[in-house]
XYZ file of C-alpha atoms in Angstrom:
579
model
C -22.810 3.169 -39.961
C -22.428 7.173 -40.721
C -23.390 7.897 -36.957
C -20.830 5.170 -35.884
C -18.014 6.649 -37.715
C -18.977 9.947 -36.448
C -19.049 8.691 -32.810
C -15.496 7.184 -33.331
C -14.129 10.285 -35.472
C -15.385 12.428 -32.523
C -14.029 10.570 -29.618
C -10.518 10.633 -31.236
C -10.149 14.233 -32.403
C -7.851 15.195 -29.251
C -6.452 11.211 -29.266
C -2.709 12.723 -29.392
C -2.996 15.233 -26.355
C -5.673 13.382 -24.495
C -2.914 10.058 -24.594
C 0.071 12.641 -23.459
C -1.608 14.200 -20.792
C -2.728 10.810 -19.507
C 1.033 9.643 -18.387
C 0.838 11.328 -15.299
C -2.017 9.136 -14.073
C -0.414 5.731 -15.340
C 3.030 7.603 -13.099
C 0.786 7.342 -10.478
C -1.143 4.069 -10.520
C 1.826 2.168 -11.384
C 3.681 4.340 -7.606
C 0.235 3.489 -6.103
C 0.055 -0.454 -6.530
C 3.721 -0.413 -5.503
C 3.373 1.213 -2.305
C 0.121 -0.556 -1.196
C 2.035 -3.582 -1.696
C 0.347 -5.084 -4.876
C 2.566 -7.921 -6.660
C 0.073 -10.295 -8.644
C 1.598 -9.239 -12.357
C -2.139 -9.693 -14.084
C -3.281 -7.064 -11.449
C -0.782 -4.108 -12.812
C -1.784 -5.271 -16.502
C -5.043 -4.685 -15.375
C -5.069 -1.962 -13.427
C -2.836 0.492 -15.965
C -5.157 -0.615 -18.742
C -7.959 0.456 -16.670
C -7.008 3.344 -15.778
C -5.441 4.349 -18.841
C -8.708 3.980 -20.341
C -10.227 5.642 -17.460
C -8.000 8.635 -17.352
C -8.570 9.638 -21.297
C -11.792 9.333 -20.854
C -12.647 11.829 -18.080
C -9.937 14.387 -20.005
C -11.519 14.074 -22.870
C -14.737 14.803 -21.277
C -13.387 17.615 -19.625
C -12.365 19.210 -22.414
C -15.285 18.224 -24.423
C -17.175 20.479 -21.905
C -14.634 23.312 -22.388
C -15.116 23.539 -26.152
C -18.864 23.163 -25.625
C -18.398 26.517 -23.599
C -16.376 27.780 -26.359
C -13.406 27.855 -24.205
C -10.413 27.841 -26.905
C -7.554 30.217 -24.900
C -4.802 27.646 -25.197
C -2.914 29.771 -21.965
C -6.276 29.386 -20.324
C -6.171 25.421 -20.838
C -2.813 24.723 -20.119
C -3.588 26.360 -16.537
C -6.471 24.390 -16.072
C -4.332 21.157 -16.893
C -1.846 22.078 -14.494
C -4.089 22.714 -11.624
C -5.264 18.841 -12.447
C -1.878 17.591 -12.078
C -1.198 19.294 -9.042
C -4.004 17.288 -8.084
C -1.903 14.466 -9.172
C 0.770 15.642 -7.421
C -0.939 15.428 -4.038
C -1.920 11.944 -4.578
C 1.566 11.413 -5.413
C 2.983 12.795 -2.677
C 0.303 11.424 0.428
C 1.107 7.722 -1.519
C 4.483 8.492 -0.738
C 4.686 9.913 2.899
C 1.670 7.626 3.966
C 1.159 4.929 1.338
C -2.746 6.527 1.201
C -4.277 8.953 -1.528
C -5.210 12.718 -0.972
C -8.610 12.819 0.221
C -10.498 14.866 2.848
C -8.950 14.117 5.645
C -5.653 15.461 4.153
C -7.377 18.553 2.876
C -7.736 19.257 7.086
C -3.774 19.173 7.767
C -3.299 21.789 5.608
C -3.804 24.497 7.775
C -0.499 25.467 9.911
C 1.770 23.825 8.154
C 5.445 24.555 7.243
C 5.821 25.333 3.406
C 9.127 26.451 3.004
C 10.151 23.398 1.193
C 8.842 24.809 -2.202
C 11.635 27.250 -2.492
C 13.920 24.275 -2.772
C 15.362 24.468 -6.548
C 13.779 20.990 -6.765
C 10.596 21.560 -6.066
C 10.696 24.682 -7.616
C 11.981 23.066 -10.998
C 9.777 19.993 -10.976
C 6.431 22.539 -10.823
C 8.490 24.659 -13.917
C 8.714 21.460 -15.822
C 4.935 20.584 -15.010
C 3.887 23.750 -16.103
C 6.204 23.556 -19.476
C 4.893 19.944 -20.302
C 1.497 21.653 -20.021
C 2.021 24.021 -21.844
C 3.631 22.335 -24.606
C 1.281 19.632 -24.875
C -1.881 21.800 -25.239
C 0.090 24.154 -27.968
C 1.290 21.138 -29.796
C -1.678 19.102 -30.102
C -5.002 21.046 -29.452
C -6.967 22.463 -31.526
C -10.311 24.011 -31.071
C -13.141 22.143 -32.595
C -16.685 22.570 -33.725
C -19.218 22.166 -30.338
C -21.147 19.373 -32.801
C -17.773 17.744 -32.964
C -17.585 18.243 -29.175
C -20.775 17.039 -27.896
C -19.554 13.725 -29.826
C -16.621 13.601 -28.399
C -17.943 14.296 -24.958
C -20.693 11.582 -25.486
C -18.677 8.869 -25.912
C -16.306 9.838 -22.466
C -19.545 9.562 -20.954
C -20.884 6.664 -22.357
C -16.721 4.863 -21.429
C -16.916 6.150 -18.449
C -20.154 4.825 -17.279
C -19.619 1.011 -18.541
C -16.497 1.444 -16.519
C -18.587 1.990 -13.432
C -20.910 -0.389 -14.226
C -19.083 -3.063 -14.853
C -15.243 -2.511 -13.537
C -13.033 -5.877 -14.163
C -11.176 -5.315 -11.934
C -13.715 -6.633 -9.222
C -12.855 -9.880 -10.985
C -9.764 -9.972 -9.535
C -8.561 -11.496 -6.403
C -9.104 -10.279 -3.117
C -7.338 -8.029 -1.757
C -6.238 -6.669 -4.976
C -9.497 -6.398 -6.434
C -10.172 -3.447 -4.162
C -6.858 -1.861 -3.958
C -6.497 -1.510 -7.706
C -10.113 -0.107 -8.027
C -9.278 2.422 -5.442
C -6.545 3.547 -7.787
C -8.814 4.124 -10.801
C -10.524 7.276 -10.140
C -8.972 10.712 -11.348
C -7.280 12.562 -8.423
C -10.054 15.651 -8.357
C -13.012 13.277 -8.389
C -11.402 10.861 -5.658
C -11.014 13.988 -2.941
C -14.610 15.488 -4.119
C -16.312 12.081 -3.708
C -14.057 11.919 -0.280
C -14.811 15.536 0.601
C -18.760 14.661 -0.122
C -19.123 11.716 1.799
C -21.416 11.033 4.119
C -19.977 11.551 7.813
C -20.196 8.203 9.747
C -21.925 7.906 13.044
C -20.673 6.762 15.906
C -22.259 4.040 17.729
C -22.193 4.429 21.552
C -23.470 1.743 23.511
C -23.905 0.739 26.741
C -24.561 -3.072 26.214
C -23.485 -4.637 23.028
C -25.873 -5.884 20.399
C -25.536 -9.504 20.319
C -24.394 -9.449 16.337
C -21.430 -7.114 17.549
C -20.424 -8.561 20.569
C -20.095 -12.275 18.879
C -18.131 -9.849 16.177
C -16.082 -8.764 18.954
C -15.811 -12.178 20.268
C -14.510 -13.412 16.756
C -11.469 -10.467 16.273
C -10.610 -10.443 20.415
C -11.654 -6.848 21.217
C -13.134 -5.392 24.087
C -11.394 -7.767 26.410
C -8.354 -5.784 27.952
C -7.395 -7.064 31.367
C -4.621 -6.475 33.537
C -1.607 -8.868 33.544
C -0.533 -7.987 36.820
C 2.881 -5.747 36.320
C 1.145 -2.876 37.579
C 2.765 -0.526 40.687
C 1.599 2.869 42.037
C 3.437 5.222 39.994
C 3.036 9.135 40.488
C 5.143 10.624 37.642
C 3.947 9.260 33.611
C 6.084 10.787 31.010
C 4.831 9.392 27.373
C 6.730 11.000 24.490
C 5.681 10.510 20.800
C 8.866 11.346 18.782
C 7.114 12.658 15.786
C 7.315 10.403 12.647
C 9.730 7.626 14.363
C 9.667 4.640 12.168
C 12.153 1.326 13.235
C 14.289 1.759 10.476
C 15.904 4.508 11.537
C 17.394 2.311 14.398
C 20.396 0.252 13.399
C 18.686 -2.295 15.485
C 16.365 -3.110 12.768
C 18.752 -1.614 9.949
C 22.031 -2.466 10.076
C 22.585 0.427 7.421
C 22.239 2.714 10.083
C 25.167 3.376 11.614
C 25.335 2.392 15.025
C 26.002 5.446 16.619
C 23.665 7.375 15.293
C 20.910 5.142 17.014
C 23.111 4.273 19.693
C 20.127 5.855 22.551
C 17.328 4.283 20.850
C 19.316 1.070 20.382
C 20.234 0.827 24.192
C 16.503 1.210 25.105
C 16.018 -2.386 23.609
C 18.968 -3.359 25.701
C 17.976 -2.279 28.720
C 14.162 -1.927 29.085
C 11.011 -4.188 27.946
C 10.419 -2.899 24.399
C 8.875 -3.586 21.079
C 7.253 -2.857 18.118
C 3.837 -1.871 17.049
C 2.118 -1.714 13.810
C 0.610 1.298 13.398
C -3.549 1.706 12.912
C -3.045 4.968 11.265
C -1.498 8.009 10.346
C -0.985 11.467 10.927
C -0.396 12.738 14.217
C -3.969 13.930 15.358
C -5.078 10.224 13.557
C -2.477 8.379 15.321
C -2.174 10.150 19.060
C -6.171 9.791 18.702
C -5.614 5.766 18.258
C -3.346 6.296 20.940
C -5.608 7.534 23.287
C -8.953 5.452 23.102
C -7.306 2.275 22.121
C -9.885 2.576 18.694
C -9.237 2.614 15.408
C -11.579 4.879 13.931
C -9.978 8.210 14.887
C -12.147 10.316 13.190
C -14.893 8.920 15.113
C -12.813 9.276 18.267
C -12.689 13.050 17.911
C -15.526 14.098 16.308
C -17.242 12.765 18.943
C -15.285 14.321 21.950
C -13.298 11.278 22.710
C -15.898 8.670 24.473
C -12.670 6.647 25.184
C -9.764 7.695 26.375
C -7.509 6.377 29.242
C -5.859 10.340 29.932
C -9.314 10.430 31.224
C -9.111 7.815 33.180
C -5.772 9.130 34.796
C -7.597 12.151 35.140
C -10.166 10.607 37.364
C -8.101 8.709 39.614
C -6.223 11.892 40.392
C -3.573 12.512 37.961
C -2.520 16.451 36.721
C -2.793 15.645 32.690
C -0.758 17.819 30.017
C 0.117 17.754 26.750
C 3.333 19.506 25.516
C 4.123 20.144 22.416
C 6.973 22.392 20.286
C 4.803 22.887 17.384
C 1.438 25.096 17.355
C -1.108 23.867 20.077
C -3.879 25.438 17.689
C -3.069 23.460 15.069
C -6.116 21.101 13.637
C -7.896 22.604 16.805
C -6.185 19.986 18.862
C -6.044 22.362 21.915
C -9.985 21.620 21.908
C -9.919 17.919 21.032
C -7.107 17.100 23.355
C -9.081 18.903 26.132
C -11.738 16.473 25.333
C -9.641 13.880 25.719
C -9.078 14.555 29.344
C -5.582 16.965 29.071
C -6.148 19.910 31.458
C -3.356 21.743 30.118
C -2.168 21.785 26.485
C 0.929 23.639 26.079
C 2.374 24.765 22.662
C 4.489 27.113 20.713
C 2.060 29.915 21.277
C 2.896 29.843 24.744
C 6.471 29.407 24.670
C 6.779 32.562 21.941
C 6.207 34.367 25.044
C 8.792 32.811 27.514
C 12.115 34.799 27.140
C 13.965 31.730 27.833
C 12.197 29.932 25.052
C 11.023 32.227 22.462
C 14.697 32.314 20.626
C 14.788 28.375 20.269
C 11.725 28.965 18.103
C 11.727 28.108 13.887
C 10.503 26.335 11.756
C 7.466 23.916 12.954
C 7.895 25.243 16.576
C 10.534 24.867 19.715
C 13.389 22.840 19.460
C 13.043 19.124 20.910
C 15.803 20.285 23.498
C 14.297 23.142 24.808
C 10.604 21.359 25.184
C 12.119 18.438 26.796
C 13.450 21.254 29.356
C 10.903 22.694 29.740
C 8.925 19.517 30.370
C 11.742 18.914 33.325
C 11.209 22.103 34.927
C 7.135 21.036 34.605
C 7.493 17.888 36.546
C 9.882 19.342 39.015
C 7.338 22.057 40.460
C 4.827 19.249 40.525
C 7.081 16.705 42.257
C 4.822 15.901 44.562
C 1.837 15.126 42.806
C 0.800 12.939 40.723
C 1.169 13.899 36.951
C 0.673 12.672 33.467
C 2.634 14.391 30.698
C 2.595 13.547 27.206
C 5.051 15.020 24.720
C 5.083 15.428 20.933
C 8.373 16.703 19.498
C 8.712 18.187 15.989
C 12.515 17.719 14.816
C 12.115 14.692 13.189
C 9.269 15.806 10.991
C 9.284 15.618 7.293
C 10.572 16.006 4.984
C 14.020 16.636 5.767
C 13.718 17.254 9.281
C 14.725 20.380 11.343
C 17.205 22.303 9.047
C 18.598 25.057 11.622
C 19.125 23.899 15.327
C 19.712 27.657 16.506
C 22.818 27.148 18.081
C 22.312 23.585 19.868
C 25.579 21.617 19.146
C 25.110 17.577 18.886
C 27.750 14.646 18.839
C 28.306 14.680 14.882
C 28.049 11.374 12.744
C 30.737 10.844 10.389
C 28.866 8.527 7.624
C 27.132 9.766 4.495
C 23.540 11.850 4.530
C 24.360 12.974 8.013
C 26.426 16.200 7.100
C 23.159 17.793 5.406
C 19.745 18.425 7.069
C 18.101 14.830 6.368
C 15.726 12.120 8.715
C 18.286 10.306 9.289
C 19.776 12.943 10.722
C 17.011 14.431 12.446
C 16.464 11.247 14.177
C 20.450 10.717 15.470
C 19.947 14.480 16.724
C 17.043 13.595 18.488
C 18.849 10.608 19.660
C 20.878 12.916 21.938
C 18.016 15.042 22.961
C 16.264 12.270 24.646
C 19.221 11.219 26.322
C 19.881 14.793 27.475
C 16.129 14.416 28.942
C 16.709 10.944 31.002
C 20.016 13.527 32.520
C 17.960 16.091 33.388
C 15.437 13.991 35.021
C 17.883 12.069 36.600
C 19.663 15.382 37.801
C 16.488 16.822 39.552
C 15.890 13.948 41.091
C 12.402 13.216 38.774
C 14.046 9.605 37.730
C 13.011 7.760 40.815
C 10.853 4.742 41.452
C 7.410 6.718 41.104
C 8.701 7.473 37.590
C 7.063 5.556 34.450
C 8.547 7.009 30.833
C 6.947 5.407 27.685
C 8.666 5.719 24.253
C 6.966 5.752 20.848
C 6.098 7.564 18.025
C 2.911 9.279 16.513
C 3.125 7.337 13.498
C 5.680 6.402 11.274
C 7.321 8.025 8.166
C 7.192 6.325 4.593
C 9.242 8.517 2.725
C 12.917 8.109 2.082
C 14.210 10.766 -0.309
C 17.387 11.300 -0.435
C 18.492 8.757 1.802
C 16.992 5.547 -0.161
C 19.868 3.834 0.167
C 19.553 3.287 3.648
C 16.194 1.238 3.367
C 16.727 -1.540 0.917
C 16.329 -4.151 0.633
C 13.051 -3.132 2.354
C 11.851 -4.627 5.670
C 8.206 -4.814 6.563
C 9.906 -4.038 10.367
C 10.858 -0.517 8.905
C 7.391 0.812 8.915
C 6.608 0.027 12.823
C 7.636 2.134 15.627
C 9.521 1.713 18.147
C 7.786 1.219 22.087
C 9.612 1.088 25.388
C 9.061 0.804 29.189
C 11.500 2.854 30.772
C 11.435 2.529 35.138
C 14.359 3.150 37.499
C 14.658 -0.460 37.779
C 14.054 -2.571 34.589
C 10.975 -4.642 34.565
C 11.916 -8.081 34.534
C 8.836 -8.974 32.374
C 8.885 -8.610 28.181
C 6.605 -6.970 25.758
C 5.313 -9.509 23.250
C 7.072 -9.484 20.124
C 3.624 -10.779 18.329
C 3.923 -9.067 14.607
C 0.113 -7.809 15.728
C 0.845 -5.868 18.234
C -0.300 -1.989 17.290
C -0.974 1.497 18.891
C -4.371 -0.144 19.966
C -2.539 -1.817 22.463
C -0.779 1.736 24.069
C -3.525 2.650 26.422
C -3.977 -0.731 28.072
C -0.700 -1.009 28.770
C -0.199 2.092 30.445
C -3.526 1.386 32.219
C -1.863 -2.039 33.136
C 1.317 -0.415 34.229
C -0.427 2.165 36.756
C -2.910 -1.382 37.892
C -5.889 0.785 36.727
C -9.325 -0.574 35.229
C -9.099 -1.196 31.462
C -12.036 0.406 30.275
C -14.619 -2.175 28.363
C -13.936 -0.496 24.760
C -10.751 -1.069 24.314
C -9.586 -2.413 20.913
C -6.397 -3.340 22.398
C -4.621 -5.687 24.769
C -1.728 -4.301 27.233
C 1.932 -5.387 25.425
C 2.698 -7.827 28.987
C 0.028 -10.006 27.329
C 1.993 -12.597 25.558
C -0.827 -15.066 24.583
C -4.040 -13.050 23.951
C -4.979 -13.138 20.226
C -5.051 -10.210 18.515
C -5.986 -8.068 15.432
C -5.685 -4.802 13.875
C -7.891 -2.356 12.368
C -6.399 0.396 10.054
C -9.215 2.785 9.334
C -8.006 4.728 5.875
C -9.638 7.693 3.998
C -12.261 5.297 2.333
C -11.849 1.830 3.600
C -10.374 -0.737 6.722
C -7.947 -3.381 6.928
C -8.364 -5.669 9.017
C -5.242 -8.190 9.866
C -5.618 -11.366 11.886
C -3.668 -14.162 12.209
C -5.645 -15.808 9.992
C -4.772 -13.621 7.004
C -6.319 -9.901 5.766
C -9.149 -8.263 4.788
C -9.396 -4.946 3.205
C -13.753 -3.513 3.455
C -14.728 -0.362 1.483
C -16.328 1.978 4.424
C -19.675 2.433 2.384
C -19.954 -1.273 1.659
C -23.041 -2.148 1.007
C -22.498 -6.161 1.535
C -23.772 -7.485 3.907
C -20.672 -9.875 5.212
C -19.043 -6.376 5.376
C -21.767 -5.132 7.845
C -20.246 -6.593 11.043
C -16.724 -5.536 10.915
C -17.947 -1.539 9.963
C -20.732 -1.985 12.598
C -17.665 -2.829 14.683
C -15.298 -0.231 14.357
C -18.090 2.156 14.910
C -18.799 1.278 18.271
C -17.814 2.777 21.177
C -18.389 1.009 25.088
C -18.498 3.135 27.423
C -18.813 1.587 31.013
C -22.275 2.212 32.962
C-alpha cells in the first residue's frame, strides 16, 4: 500500500501544470478529427480522452527526465515547452492547409520557401502569447522536486504510456475512425521523429505482374488505360497548373463567389469539355508527380527517377518538353526530378533574374503569373513549327494570402468584400485575368490554331480559408477538387465524365488520349472521355492510403502488418513498365 501511494503521490506532483500545458494537444485533436472528416460523437469522446491521457503522460515524462538531470532553470523550461508547441503549431497548421499532420515529408518543403508572413502582427502576437502562456504556466505551477520523487513520477508516464500502446481502445472503434483517431494520438515531436525514422519503401518495378497483384489490379480497375478515340495530331500542348486552385473559388461551384471574379474560369465550363478531379495528393512536387505517372505514390515516383511518366512519352514520339515556372526551379531539387521525368528544359526564376525584361516583375515566391505566361508565348512562338510540350506552374495564387504586391500590373478590380486586401480570393480573380490575357496573346501570335491543345488544372488544391471563411460555408465536398479543362480552337463535342472518382490519376491518360498516343501499361488512371470505366482512387498520405471505390472507403496504415492490407500496399508500390 505505502509503494502505491507513493506511485500515485509521484505521478501527480506536476498534476496542475502537466493538465495546463496539455490544452494545446486536446486544441489540436479536437481541429484534427474535424478536418479529416470524423463525425461518430463516441469517437471525439474517445479520442480527447485518449489523448488527454496520452499527452500528460509523455509531459510528465519529459519533465520527469529533466528533474532527473537536475534541470530546475524555470527560463530554461519554459523554452523547452515552447519549442514543443511550435511543434504543435506545425501540426496545426499542415491540418489546416492540407487536412494531414507535419511529418517528414513536410520537413522537405521547407527549404526555399517564402517566410515573410511572420512579421504579420498576427503571427507575431499569437507566438508572444505562446511564449507568455509558457512562461506563466511553468512559473506558476512548477516546482523542482527531489530526483526520488522524479523517477516515480517518470515511472508511472512510462508504465501509462506503454498500456496505451499496448492496448489502444480506440482500435475498438469503427472503421475508418478507428485509424484516423489513433493517428491523432501521438505527441507532435514523436509523430515527425517516428515519420522522419521510417523505413523508406521500395518500389516494385515489374515487367509482368505477379498474379496476387494483377487480380488486385483487376479488383480496383488499374492498369487498364485505353484510348477512347478523341485523339488528333496536335503539335503545340500547353498544360498549366494554377498553383493551389481549388473549385470553390469558382462561383460555378460557390455561388458566394461573385461572378465576376470567376467569370474566365466560369466560361471554361461553358465553352470547353471540363470537370473535376479529386485530388491523390498534395503539395506541388506530390501532386505534379501524380500528375505525371498517373501513380499515386509520389514519393515512390521520384525517388525512383520517374519509371512512369507520359512527358516521357511525348518526349519519345518527338515532342520539345519544358517546364516553366515563376518560382525557384531549384526548389526541392525539382530541376533534377523533373529532368527525370522527361522535361529537357526546366525554366525558373533563376533564369528570369537575369532577363532585363523580366528580372523587375520578380518578388515574393518568384515572377509574376503575367510575365511567365509571356514569356511562355514568346517560347512557343520561336518554336512554332515544332512540336512542343510546355507545362506551366504559376505562383500568385499561393498561400496564404496570395501575391501581396503585383509590381505595377493593373487588373479589372472586384467591388465585393475580401477583394480590396491581398487575399485567395483575390489572388485567384487576378489570376483570372492573367489567363485570359494568355489565350490573347496566343491568339494574337497566331499559337491558338488547330495544332493547339491547352489543359487547365491545378497542382493541388488549397484547404485553408482564413480570412475569407465566409465564403465557404456551408461547406461543399466539391470545394476541395480542382478544376480540369480541354481547351482546342474548336470545342470538342465530346464531355469529360462528371464521375465523383475521377482524380489527377486520370491527367496523363487523357492527354495521352488526346494526342492518340499509347497509354502506357502502369497507369493508375483512365483518360476523363471514359464515361463508363470503373474507377478508384488512391491518396498516399505521410503514414497511410485511402483508398475510395464505389463501393465505399478504406483507409491502410503504410507499415501494416495485416495481411488483408498486403495487396492494396503491394499495389501502390508497383510500377509497369512496358517491355
Amino acid at each position: 500500500m505505502k509503494t502505491l501511494r507513493f506511485f500515485f503521490s509521484a505521478f501527480f506532483t506536476h498534476a496542475k501544470l502537466l493538465l495546463l500545458a496539455s490544452l494545446p494537444a486536446l486544441a489540436l485533436t479536437a481541429f484534427g478529427l474535424y478536418q479529416l472528416e470524423v463525425t461518430a460523437p463516441g469517437a471525439w469522446v474517445a479520442a480527447l480522452g485518449m489523448r488527454a491521457l496520452v499527452e500528460f503522460a509523455f509531459l510528465g515524462l519529459c519533465l520527469s527526465l529533466l528533474n532527473l538531470l537536475g534541470f530546475k532553470n524555470k527560463w530554461g523550461l519554459a523554452g523547452a515547452l515552447y519549442a514543443y508547441y511550435l511543434a504543435t503549431t506545425a501540426d496545426f497548421v499542415l491540418l489546416w492547409y492540407f487536412k494531414e499532420r507535419f511529418g517528414a515529408k513536410y520537413l522537405d518543403t521547407l527549404q526555399g520557401g517564402d517566410y515573410d508572413f511572420l512579421t504579420d502582427w498576427r503571427i507575431v502576437s499569437y507566438l508572444v502569447l505562446l511564449f507568455l502562456f509558457c512562461v506563466f504556466a511553468v512559473r506558476r505551477f512548477f516546482q523542482a522536486g527531489r530526483r526520488r520523487t522524479a523517477a516515480g513520477q517518470m515511472a508511472g508516464c512510462a508504465l501509462v504510456l506503454a498500456a496505451v500502446y499496448l492496448f489502444n481502445p480506440l482500435q475498438g472503434l469503427s472503421k475508418p475512425n478507428d485509424f484516423l483517431t489513433a493517428y491523432l494520438l501521438p505527441p507532435s515531436p514523436v509523430y515527425t521523429l517516428r515519420a522522419v525514422l521510417a523505413p523508406v519503401p521500395q518500389a516494385l518495378r515489374v515487367k509482368q505482374l505477379p498474379p496476387a497483384t494483377a487480380q488486385t489490379a483487376k479488383k480496383y480497375h488499374v492498369f487498364s488505360a485505353r484510348s477512347s478515340g478523341i485523339g488528333k495530331e496536335y503539335t503545340r500542348v500547353i498544360f498549366i497548373a494554377t498553383e493551389s486552385l481549388s473549385a470553390k473559388y469558382l462561383h460555378r461551384f460557390n455561388p458566394l463567389i461573385p461572378p465576376a471574379a470567376s467569370a474566365v474560369y466560369d466560361r471554361l465550363f461553358d465553352v470547353y469539355p471540363a470537370t473535376t478531379l479529386h485530388t491523390v495528393t498534395l503539395s506541388t512536387l506530390y501532386g505534379l508527380s501524380v500528375i505525371f505517372s498517373s501513380h499515386p505514390y509520389a514519393r515512390l515516383s521520384y525517388e525512383n527517377g520517374y519509371p512512369l511518366s507520359f512527358v516521357r512519352v511525348l518526349k519519345e514520339h518527338g515532342f520539345h518538353t519544358a517546364f516553366l515556372r515563376g518560382a525557384h526551379e531549384d526548389y526541392m531539387d525539382e530541376n533534377i526530378l523533373f529532368h527525370q521525368a522527361g522535361f529537357e528544359e526546366v525554366i525558373g526564376r533563376n533564369f528570369f533574374a537575369k532577363q532585363a525584361a523580366y528580372a523587375p516583375f520578380i518578388d515574393w515566391w518568384g515572377l509574376t503569373d503575367r510575365k511567365l505566361y509571356e514569356y511562355a508565348a514568346e517560347y512557343l512562338a520561336r518554336r512554332k513549327n515544332e512540336k512542343t510540350f510546355l507545362t506551366l506552374l504559376t505562383v500568385d495564387t499561393h498561400v496564404p494570402l496570395g501575391r501581396a504586391d503585383y509590381l505595377g500590373q493593373e487588373y479589372e478590380e472586384i467591388a465585393a468584400p475580401f477583394y480590396a486586401v491581398p487575399t485567395m480570393p483575390r489572388a485567384y480573380a487576378r489570376a483570372g485575368q492573367d489567363l485570359q490575357h494568355f489565350l490573347q496573346l496566343l491568339e494574337q501570335k497566331g499559337l491558338l490554331d488547330d495544332k493547339t491543345l491547352i489543359v487547365w488544372t491545378g497542382d493541388h488544391p488549397s484547404f485553408s480559408n482564413t480570412p475569407t471563411n465566409a465564403l465557404f460555408k456551408p461547406y461543399q465536398r466539391v470545394f476541395d477538387r480542382i478544376p480540369f479543362a480541354v481547351l482546342t480552337q474548336t470545342p470538342l463535342q465530346r464531355p469529360l465524365t462528371q464521375d465523383g472518382l475521377a482524380s489527377q490519376l486520370d491527367i496523363a491518360p487523357t492527354i495521352l488520349d488526346l494526342l492518340h498516343l499509347p497509354q502506357p501499361q502502369g497507369f493508375f488512371g483512365h483518360s476523363l472521355f471514359e464515361q463508363a470505366v470503373p474507377r478508384s482512387i488512391f491518396d498516399v498520405k505521410e503514414d497511410y492510403v485511402v483508398v475510395t471505390t464505389a463501393d465505399g472507403l478504406q483507409v491502410i496504415p503504410l507499415n501494416s502488418s495485416k495481411k488483408a492490407d498486403q495487396a492494396v500496399l503491394d499495389l501502390i508500390r508497383t510500377f509497369w513498365i512496358e517491355d
